[in-house]
Amino acid sequence: MSSRTSDVLVIGGGIIGLVTAWRAAQRGLATAVVDPEPGGGAARVAAGMLAAVTELHYGEETLLGLNLASARRYPQFAAELTELTGHDLGYRRCGTLAVALDADDRAHLRELHALQQRCGLESQWLSGRECRRLEPMLAPGVRGGLRVDGDHQIDPRRLAAALVVACERSGVVFHRVRAERLDVAGGRATGVTTADGAALGAGQVVLAAGSLSGRLAGVPKEVLPPVRPVKGEVLRLAVPPRYAPFLSRTVRAVVRGGQLYLVPRENGELVVGATSEELGWDTTVTAGGVYELLRDAHELVPGITELPLTETRAGLRPGSPDNAPLLGPSALAGLLLATGHYRNGVLLTPVTGDVLAHALVTGELPDEARPFTPRRFGAAPMEQLEQPV
Ligand code: GLY
């Protein structure tokens, strides 16, 4: 028997769970979040690029539509959140420059440019000299680049903190404890049992536990989302005032096949990411990961070695089989999913909140989100997912 009930119970207080809870509460639903540390999760590590255009990949054109829909919502979303909470989100409409360091990178970037043009996206090819005119700290060897003025950034830590406050102001109840298992009765999700043995009942449950979404006990096998952790190591440096502005926009490149990006914040923080490794739930920061990021960043922007290194961290992206999120009703009545956002969690935050609120109120996905129904995947047997240590 459930001891406490709500209309909606969201499992996971990362940015995806929080935005879902906030938007649900705004629709008049009595909403609760269960998470030992709301505002934590992958957003503690993420750089916060809003990179629908520069992170476009072949075969991900459907995802592009959702990414662009969310990018369009960002100005209004950020303004609403700031007005409600008074928090500065570090939302910076600075654009992005993707550069090439050698002939292979240049060919890769040319192909990306052609794909962007086929998709009707705005990006401009620049020579190496034009790139360095925009960003004088770039290495002299830069061979060319793509200027994308529509790919911006936000500070995910500030975003998460503001979403916690927005939830509180909107009446969302926080249960600061771990959800141990999903409760199911009569073929329907009815709530969760927490690590301290409490039963939290709900009319509808949203599983938004990031990379952990695929391992919640009690979720029937055929409903368990096929989400896996993809490790990313990220560095933070500080730009002393005498070096400012070190970079004036996000700068990124593919170096030796890996994605490298440098995200300069207005407050002087410079975020450098990211490795991408499939190592289960390991979040160790390794000497090798830090070395690779610094080596590649130094090749791109040699002056980076002068900057104080202030933080190293690793987080887990919630990867899905097609790199796109799982949004909306699952095959189990009463259970909705908001997970599998992989590389685009920060970008997809506004649209996820709107889509999930719509689904919670109407039982249906809005048209723009239909391709992302969790039902596009069959069963994901537990044994296929590596268990945490
Ligand atoms: N979107 C950046 C990353 O996943 O590393």
XYZ file of C-alpha atoms and ligand atoms in Angstrom:
394
model
C 0.000 0.000 0.000
C 1.423 3.381 -0.960
C 2.058 5.745 1.921
C 2.270 8.964 -0.128
C 0.713 9.617 -3.488
C 0.976 12.124 -6.306
C -0.437 12.404 -9.807
C 3.058 12.105 -11.262
C 6.223 10.668 -9.732
C 9.462 11.353 -11.622
C 12.346 8.956 -10.959
C 15.533 10.986 -11.389
C 16.286 14.606 -10.520
C 18.734 15.404 -13.310
C 17.821 18.136 -15.777
C 15.492 15.845 -17.758
C 13.588 14.681 -14.668
C 13.449 18.219 -13.288
C 12.136 19.834 -16.459
C 9.510 17.095 -16.724
C 8.417 17.678 -13.133
C 8.352 21.455 -13.547
C 6.259 21.347 -16.708
C 3.910 18.700 -15.224
C 3.360 20.848 -12.122
C 2.641 23.852 -14.342
C -0.138 21.802 -15.947
C -1.762 21.372 -12.527
C -0.541 17.840 -11.805
C 0.529 17.054 -8.233
C 4.123 16.089 -8.939
C 6.977 14.551 -6.973
C 10.614 13.745 -7.785
C 12.552 10.912 -6.181
C 16.340 11.367 -6.209
C 18.927 11.432 -3.409
C 20.566 14.504 -4.939
C 18.302 16.580 -7.203
C 20.253 18.733 -9.633
C 23.035 16.134 -9.940
C 23.554 13.634 -12.729
C 25.312 14.068 -16.055
C 24.623 17.826 -16.083
C 27.296 18.189 -13.369
C 29.846 17.205 -15.996
C 28.359 18.311 -19.340
C 29.777 21.298 -21.188
C 26.329 22.564 -22.200
C 26.757 23.001 -25.949
C 23.479 23.611 -27.773
C 24.939 22.174 -30.944
C 22.141 20.940 -33.207
C 24.097 21.918 -36.333
C 27.733 21.170 -35.455
C 26.863 17.823 -33.800
C 24.863 16.605 -36.809
C 25.735 13.041 -37.823
C 24.798 10.963 -40.856
C 21.663 8.940 -40.212
C 20.471 11.259 -37.441
C 18.286 13.545 -39.547
C 15.133 12.628 -37.558
C 16.891 13.506 -34.325
C 17.988 16.767 -35.961
C 14.327 17.806 -36.207
C 13.848 17.396 -32.457
C 17.194 19.056 -31.693
C 16.232 22.085 -33.793
C 12.786 22.242 -32.202
C 14.447 22.391 -28.783
C 17.086 24.920 -29.893
C 14.276 27.222 -31.115
C 12.647 27.035 -27.674
C 15.811 27.923 -25.768
C 15.536 31.755 -25.707
C 11.986 31.655 -24.321
C 12.752 28.707 -22.020
C 15.834 30.403 -20.531
C 13.991 33.715 -20.112
C 11.066 32.003 -18.341
C 13.346 30.054 -16.018
C 15.402 33.137 -15.151
C 12.302 35.220 -14.540
C 10.831 32.583 -12.206
C 14.018 31.818 -10.259
C 16.205 34.905 -10.606
C 19.054 32.587 -11.670
C 21.548 33.513 -14.378
C 21.823 30.323 -16.474
C 25.012 31.246 -18.299
C 23.026 31.113 -21.542
C 25.385 32.540 -24.127
C 24.371 33.066 -27.747
C 27.934 33.028 -28.952
C 27.892 30.604 -31.905
C 30.389 27.856 -32.684
C 33.433 27.431 -34.898
C 34.285 23.864 -35.972
C 37.829 23.694 -37.341
C 40.093 21.238 -39.145
C 43.736 20.645 -38.230
C 44.828 18.474 -41.152
C 43.705 17.333 -44.597
C 41.639 14.411 -43.216
C 39.826 16.658 -40.729
C 39.216 19.145 -43.531
C 37.658 16.492 -45.761
C 35.482 15.371 -42.838
C 34.379 18.939 -42.190
C 33.625 19.495 -45.896
C 31.326 16.460 -45.783
C 29.633 17.764 -42.666
C 29.136 21.091 -44.420
C 27.527 19.348 -47.415
C 25.229 17.384 -45.084
C 24.271 20.572 -43.244
C 23.440 22.240 -46.556
C 21.311 19.293 -47.668
C 19.429 19.614 -44.376
C 18.873 23.348 -44.975
C 21.053 24.397 -42.040
C 23.021 27.619 -41.798
C 26.782 27.237 -41.714
C 29.576 29.042 -43.497
C 32.881 27.606 -44.756
C 35.939 29.660 -43.706
C 39.603 29.436 -44.669
C 42.194 28.838 -41.952
C 43.093 32.533 -42.027
C 39.436 33.544 -41.591
C 39.130 31.146 -38.647
C 42.153 32.711 -36.944
C 40.821 36.187 -37.579
C 37.720 35.206 -35.597
C 39.674 33.340 -32.912
C 43.295 34.551 -32.749
C 44.295 31.889 -30.171
C 43.817 29.110 -32.735
C 46.929 27.251 -33.904
C 48.552 28.598 -37.087
C 48.059 25.141 -38.685
C 44.250 25.338 -38.733
C 43.217 24.379 -42.277
C 39.687 25.696 -42.448
C 36.449 25.626 -40.535
C 32.712 25.979 -40.322
C 31.155 29.006 -38.714
C 27.781 28.160 -37.168
C 26.255 31.226 -35.571
C 23.164 29.353 -34.326
C 24.883 26.817 -32.006
C 25.032 28.329 -28.530
C 25.794 27.235 -24.964
C 24.357 27.204 -21.457
C 25.932 26.321 -18.101
C 24.327 22.959 -17.206
C 25.111 23.285 -13.491
C 23.304 26.605 -13.337
C 20.480 25.158 -15.411
C 20.091 22.243 -12.991
C 20.142 24.519 -9.939
C 17.518 26.807 -11.498
C 15.293 23.850 -12.378
C 15.375 22.661 -8.747
C 14.189 26.113 -7.660
C 11.562 26.254 -10.428
C 10.223 22.887 -9.280
C 10.084 24.036 -5.650
C 8.282 27.255 -6.624
C 5.794 25.226 -8.662
C 4.947 22.914 -5.767
C 6.957 19.840 -6.790
C 7.704 17.608 -3.793
C 11.243 16.209 -3.505
C 11.900 12.794 -1.952
C 15.671 12.871 -1.364
C 16.217 9.148 -1.445
C 17.054 6.494 -4.045
C 14.235 4.694 -5.871
C 14.905 1.005 -5.228
C 12.241 -0.579 -7.418
C 9.225 0.191 -9.550
C 5.964 -1.027 -8.065
C 3.571 -2.689 -10.497
C 0.075 -3.913 -9.706
C -2.659 -5.150 -12.020
C -0.458 -4.596 -15.085
C 0.148 -0.959 -14.230
C 3.009 1.067 -12.683
C 1.756 2.336 -9.350
C 4.810 4.038 -7.832
C 8.192 3.144 -6.385
C 9.633 1.625 -3.250
C 12.545 3.699 -1.990
C 15.872 2.619 -0.481
C 14.512 3.410 2.989
C 11.519 1.132 2.425
C 8.862 3.797 1.827
C 6.223 3.259 -0.846
C 5.560 6.312 -3.007
C 2.388 5.912 -5.008
C 1.505 7.797 -8.180
C -1.063 7.870 -10.941
C 1.768 7.986 -13.491
C 5.482 7.343 -13.121
C 8.177 8.878 -15.339
C 11.503 7.046 -15.523
C 14.117 9.769 -16.112
C 17.176 8.282 -14.454
C 19.703 8.956 -17.228
C 22.200 6.148 -17.760
C 20.713 4.309 -14.764
C 17.291 4.038 -16.428
C 18.053 0.576 -17.806
C 18.668 -1.009 -14.405
C 15.711 -0.120 -12.180
C 14.416 -3.248 -10.448
C 10.766 -4.086 -10.935
C 10.537 -2.772 -14.508
C 9.316 -5.646 -16.715
C 12.014 -6.845 -19.134
C 10.073 -5.918 -22.241
C 9.685 -2.346 -20.970
C 13.190 -1.780 -19.585
C 14.765 0.964 -21.747
C 17.834 -0.137 -23.740
C 19.955 2.644 -22.279
C 23.656 2.207 -21.566
C 26.292 4.439 -19.941
C 28.809 6.131 -22.254
C 31.610 7.685 -20.232
C 32.855 11.175 -20.980
C 35.811 12.834 -19.262
C 35.740 16.631 -19.154
C 38.197 19.271 -17.921
C 37.577 22.729 -16.539
C 40.150 25.502 -16.731
C 40.074 29.154 -15.710
C 40.912 32.051 -18.013
C 42.642 34.758 -15.913
C 41.499 38.292 -16.832
C 44.872 39.044 -18.482
C 44.163 36.357 -21.117
C 40.525 37.308 -21.744
C 38.861 36.877 -24.111
C 40.737 33.636 -24.675
C 38.032 32.366 -27.027
C 34.874 34.244 -27.922
C 32.751 31.264 -29.027
C 32.699 27.487 -28.725
C 35.529 25.971 -30.751
C 35.463 22.322 -31.739
C 37.316 19.857 -33.912
C 37.622 16.180 -34.662
C 41.159 15.225 -33.612
C 42.372 11.657 -34.319
C 38.759 10.584 -34.717
C 37.671 11.960 -31.307
C 35.394 14.939 -30.667
C 37.147 17.831 -28.974
C 35.420 20.997 -27.856
C 36.343 24.107 -25.906
C 33.426 25.998 -24.394
C 34.286 29.453 -22.988
C 31.902 30.828 -20.369
C 31.360 34.497 -19.696
C 32.595 34.000 -16.093
C 36.030 32.882 -17.336
C 35.514 29.126 -17.071
C 36.738 27.129 -20.063
C 35.294 23.625 -20.420
C 37.238 21.103 -22.503
C 35.632 17.800 -23.517
C 35.196 15.002 -24.083
C 36.306 11.422 -24.204
C 33.767 8.774 -25.200
C 34.182 5.286 -23.798
C 31.915 2.314 -23.120
C 33.148 1.084 -19.735
C 29.971 0.367 -17.796
C 29.460 2.541 -14.754
C 33.115 3.482 -14.305
C 33.532 7.219 -13.689
C 37.244 7.234 -12.880
C 39.142 10.213 -14.229
C 42.197 8.685 -15.863
C 45.623 10.143 -16.598
C 45.157 8.927 -20.177
C 41.841 10.743 -20.609
C 43.201 14.009 -19.220
C 46.374 13.634 -21.299
C 44.450 13.069 -24.541
C 42.164 16.037 -23.975
C 45.036 18.370 -23.098
C 47.223 17.083 -25.944
C 44.453 17.628 -28.507
C 43.378 20.950 -27.011
C 46.990 22.121 -27.083
C 47.229 21.212 -30.762
C 44.128 23.291 -31.430
C 44.826 26.216 -29.089
C 48.495 26.147 -27.966
C 48.047 28.874 -25.338
C 45.825 26.574 -23.266
C 48.846 25.248 -21.367
C 49.130 28.646 -19.621
C 45.707 28.298 -17.975
C 45.071 26.909 -14.484
C 43.422 23.474 -14.584
C 40.624 23.682 -12.010
C 38.647 20.452 -12.326
C 38.606 17.031 -13.950
C 35.445 14.904 -13.963
C 33.818 12.004 -15.719
C 30.107 11.529 -16.340
C 27.874 9.008 -18.037
C 25.832 9.853 -21.126
C 22.643 7.804 -21.389
C 23.267 6.140 -24.770
C 20.444 4.545 -26.754
C 20.630 2.162 -29.755
C 19.873 4.953 -32.277
C 21.424 7.831 -30.278
C 17.981 9.398 -29.846
C 15.910 9.763 -26.684
C 13.013 7.579 -25.537
C 10.078 9.851 -24.796
C 6.549 9.183 -23.609
C 4.330 6.224 -22.747
C 5.979 2.809 -22.473
C 4.319 -0.554 -23.050
C 3.500 -0.668 -19.313
C 0.410 1.356 -18.416
C 1.223 4.224 -16.110
C 4.956 4.247 -16.943
C 6.449 6.922 -19.202
C 10.087 7.276 -20.203
C 12.268 10.368 -20.574
C 15.732 8.966 -21.074
C 18.408 7.996 -23.622
C 19.297 11.605 -24.521
C 22.928 10.560 -25.105
C 24.946 13.581 -26.402
C 21.994 15.984 -26.449
C 20.503 16.073 -22.949
C 21.122 19.764 -22.338
C 19.937 20.771 -25.814
C 16.799 18.611 -25.564
C 15.768 19.804 -22.100
C 13.113 22.363 -23.200
C 11.399 20.117 -25.747
C 11.508 17.119 -23.388
C 9.650 19.061 -20.698
C 6.955 20.102 -23.167
C 6.622 16.655 -24.748
C 6.377 14.820 -21.435
C 3.880 17.297 -19.969
C 1.732 16.842 -23.082
C 1.968 13.055 -22.792
C 1.149 13.097 -19.074
C -1.944 15.216 -19.646
C -3.256 13.659 -22.887
C -1.749 10.162 -22.936
C -0.384 10.923 -26.432
C 2.889 12.163 -27.867
C 2.790 15.425 -29.821
C 3.566 14.943 -33.535
C 7.166 16.197 -33.275
C 7.967 13.487 -30.704
C 6.252 10.481 -32.281
C 9.473 9.078 -33.807
C 10.920 8.932 -30.291
C 8.346 6.634 -28.732
C 10.006 3.994 -26.521
C 7.883 1.441 -28.376
C 10.239 1.658 -31.381
C 12.495 -0.785 -29.511
C 11.604 -4.335 -28.639
C 12.572 -6.011 -25.380
C 15.968 -5.150 -23.895
C 16.946 -8.185 -21.818
C 18.602 -7.172 -18.544
C 21.526 -9.535 -19.225
C 22.499 -7.505 -22.314
C 23.178 -4.507 -20.098
C 26.344 -4.632 -18.079
C 25.521 -4.595 -14.377
C 26.995 -1.910 -12.149
C 29.819 -2.849 -9.835
N 27.481 16.718 -26.598
C 28.801 16.577 -26.163
C 29.182 15.268 -25.642
O 28.347 14.389 -25.499
O 30.350 15.085 -25.369
